[in-house]
PDB file of C-alpha atoms in Angstrom:
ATOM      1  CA  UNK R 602      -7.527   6.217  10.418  1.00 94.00           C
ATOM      2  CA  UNK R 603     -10.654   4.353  10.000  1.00 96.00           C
ATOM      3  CA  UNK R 604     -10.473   1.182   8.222  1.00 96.00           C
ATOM      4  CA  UNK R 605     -13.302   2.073   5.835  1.00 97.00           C
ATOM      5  CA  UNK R 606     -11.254   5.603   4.707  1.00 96.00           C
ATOM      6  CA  UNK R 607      -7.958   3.134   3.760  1.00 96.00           C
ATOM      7  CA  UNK R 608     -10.343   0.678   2.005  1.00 96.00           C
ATOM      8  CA  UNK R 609     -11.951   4.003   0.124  1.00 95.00           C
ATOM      9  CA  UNK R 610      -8.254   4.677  -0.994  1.00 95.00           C
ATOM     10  CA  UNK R 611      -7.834   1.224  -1.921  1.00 95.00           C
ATOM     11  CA  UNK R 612     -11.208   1.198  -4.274  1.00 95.00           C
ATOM     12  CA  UNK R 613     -10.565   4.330  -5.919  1.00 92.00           C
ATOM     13  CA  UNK R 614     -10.894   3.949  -9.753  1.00 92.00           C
ATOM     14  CA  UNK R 615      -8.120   4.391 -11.175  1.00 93.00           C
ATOM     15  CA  UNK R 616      -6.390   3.506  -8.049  1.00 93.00           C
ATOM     16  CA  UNK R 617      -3.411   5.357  -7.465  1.00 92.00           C
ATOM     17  CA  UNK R 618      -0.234   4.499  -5.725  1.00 95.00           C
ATOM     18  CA  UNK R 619      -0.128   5.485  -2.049  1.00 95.00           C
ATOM     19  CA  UNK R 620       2.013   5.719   1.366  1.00 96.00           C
ATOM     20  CA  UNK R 621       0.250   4.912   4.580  1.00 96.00           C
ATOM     21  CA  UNK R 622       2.066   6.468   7.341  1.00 97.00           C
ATOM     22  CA  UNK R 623       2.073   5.193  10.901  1.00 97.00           C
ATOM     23  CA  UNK R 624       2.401   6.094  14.608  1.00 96.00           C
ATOM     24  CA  UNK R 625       5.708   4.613  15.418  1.00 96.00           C
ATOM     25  CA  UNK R 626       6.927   6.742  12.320  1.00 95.00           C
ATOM     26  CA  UNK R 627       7.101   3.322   9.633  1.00 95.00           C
ATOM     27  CA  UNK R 628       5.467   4.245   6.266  1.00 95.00           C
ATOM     28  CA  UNK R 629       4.359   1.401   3.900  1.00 94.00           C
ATOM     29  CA  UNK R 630       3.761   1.993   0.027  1.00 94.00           C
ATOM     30  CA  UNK R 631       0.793   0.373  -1.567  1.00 94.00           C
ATOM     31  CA  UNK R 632       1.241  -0.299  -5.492  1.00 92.00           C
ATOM     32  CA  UNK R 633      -1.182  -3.296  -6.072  1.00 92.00           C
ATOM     33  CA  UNK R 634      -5.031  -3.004  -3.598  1.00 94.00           C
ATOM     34  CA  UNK R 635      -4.970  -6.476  -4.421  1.00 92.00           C
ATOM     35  CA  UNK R 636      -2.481  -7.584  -2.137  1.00 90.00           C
ATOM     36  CA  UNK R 637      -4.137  -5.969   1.095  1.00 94.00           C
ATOM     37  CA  UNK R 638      -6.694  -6.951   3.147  1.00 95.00           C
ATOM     38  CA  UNK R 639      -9.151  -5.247   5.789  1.00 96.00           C
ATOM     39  CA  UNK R 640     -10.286  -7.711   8.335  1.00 96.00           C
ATOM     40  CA  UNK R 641     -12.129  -6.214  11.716  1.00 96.00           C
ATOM     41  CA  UNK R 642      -9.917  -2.850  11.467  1.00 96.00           C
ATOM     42  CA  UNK R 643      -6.431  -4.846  10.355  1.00 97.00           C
ATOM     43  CA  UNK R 644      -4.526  -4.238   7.618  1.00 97.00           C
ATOM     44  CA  UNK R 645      -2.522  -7.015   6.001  1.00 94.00           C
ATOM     45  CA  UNK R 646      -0.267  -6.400   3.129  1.00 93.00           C
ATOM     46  CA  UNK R 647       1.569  -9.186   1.239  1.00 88.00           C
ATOM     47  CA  UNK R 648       5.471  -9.262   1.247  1.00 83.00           C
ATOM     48  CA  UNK R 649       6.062  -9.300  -2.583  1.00 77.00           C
ATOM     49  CA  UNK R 650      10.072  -8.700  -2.053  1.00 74.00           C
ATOM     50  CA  UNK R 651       9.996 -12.885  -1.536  1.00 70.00           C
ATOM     51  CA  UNK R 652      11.722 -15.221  -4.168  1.00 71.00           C
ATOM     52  CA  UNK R 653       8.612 -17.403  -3.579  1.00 67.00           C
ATOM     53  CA  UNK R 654       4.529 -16.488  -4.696  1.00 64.00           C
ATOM     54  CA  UNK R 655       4.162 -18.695  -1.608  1.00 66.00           C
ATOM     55  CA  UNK R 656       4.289 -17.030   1.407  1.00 64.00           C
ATOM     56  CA  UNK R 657       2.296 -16.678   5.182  1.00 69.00           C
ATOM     57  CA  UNK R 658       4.569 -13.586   5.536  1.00 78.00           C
ATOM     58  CA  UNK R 659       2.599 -10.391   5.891  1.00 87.00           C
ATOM     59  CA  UNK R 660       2.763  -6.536   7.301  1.00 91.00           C
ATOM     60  CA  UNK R 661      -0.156  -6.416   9.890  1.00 94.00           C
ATOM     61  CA  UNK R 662      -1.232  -2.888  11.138  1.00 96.00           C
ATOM     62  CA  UNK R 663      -3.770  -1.800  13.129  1.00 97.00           C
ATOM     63  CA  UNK R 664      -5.508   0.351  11.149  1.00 97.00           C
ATOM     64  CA  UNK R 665      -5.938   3.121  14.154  1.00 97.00           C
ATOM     65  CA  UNK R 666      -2.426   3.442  13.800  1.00 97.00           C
ATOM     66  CA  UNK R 667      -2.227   5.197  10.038  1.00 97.00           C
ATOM     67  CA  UNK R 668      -1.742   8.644  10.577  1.00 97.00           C
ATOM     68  CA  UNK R 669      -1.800   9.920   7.194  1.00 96.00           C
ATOM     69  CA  UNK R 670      -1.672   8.701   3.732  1.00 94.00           C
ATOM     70  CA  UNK R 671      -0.532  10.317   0.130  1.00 95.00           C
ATOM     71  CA  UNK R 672      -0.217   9.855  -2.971  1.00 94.00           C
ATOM     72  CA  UNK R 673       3.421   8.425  -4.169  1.00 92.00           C
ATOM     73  CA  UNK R 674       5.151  11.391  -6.308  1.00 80.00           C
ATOM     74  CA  UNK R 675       6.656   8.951  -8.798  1.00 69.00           C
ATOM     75  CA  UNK R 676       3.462   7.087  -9.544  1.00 50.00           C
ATOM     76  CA  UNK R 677       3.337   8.347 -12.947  1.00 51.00           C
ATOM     77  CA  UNK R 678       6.306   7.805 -13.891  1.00 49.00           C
ATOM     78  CA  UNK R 679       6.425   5.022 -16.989  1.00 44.00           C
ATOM     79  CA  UNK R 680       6.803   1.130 -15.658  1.00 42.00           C
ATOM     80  CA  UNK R 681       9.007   1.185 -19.160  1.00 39.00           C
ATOM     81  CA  UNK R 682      11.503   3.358 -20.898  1.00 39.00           C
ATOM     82  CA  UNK R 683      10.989   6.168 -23.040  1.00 41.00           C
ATOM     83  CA  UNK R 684      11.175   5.429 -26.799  1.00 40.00           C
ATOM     84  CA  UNK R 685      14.607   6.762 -27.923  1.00 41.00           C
ATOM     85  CA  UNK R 686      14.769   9.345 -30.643  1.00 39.00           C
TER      86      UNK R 686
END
C-alpha cells in the first residue's frame, strides 16, 4: 500500500479505528494517528503497552508491505460503561 493511502486513513476526520494487515500475515491496530509516523514510505507506530511514556521502542513497517486495512468492528463500542437502569 502506498504510504500516502495509510496517511489518508490516518487524516480522516473523524478518524476511525483501523487494522493494517501485512505480508508476513502480522496485523497491527491503530487507535490514536498520533502515535504513527510516515517517513520516506516507513511506518512507525509507538509501543503504548510500556510502563514508561519514555520509550525508543517502535513497530517499523515498510509501508509496501500493508496488504489491506479495515475498520476495527468494536470501534464504537463506549470507552465507558453503560449507565445502569
Amino acid at each position: 500500500m502506498t504510504p500516502q493511502a495509510i496517511d489518508q486513513e490516518f487524516t480522516r476526520e473523524p478518524f476511525v479505528p483501523i487494522r493494517l494487515y501485512l505480508s508476513d500475515g502480522h496485523s497491527f491496530e491503530i487507535r490514536n494517528p498520533g502515535l504513527c509516523l510516515i517517513v520516506r514510505g516507513i511506518l512507525y507506530i509507538a509501543r503504548i503497552d510500556r510502563p514508561s511514556r519514555v520509550t525508543d521502542d517502535m513497530d517499523v513497517i515498510d509501508c509496501t508491505h500493508v496488504t489491506r486495512l479495515e475498520e476495527v468492528e468494536d470501534a464504537a463500542r463506549p470507552l465507558t460503561a453503560p449507565a445502569r437502569q
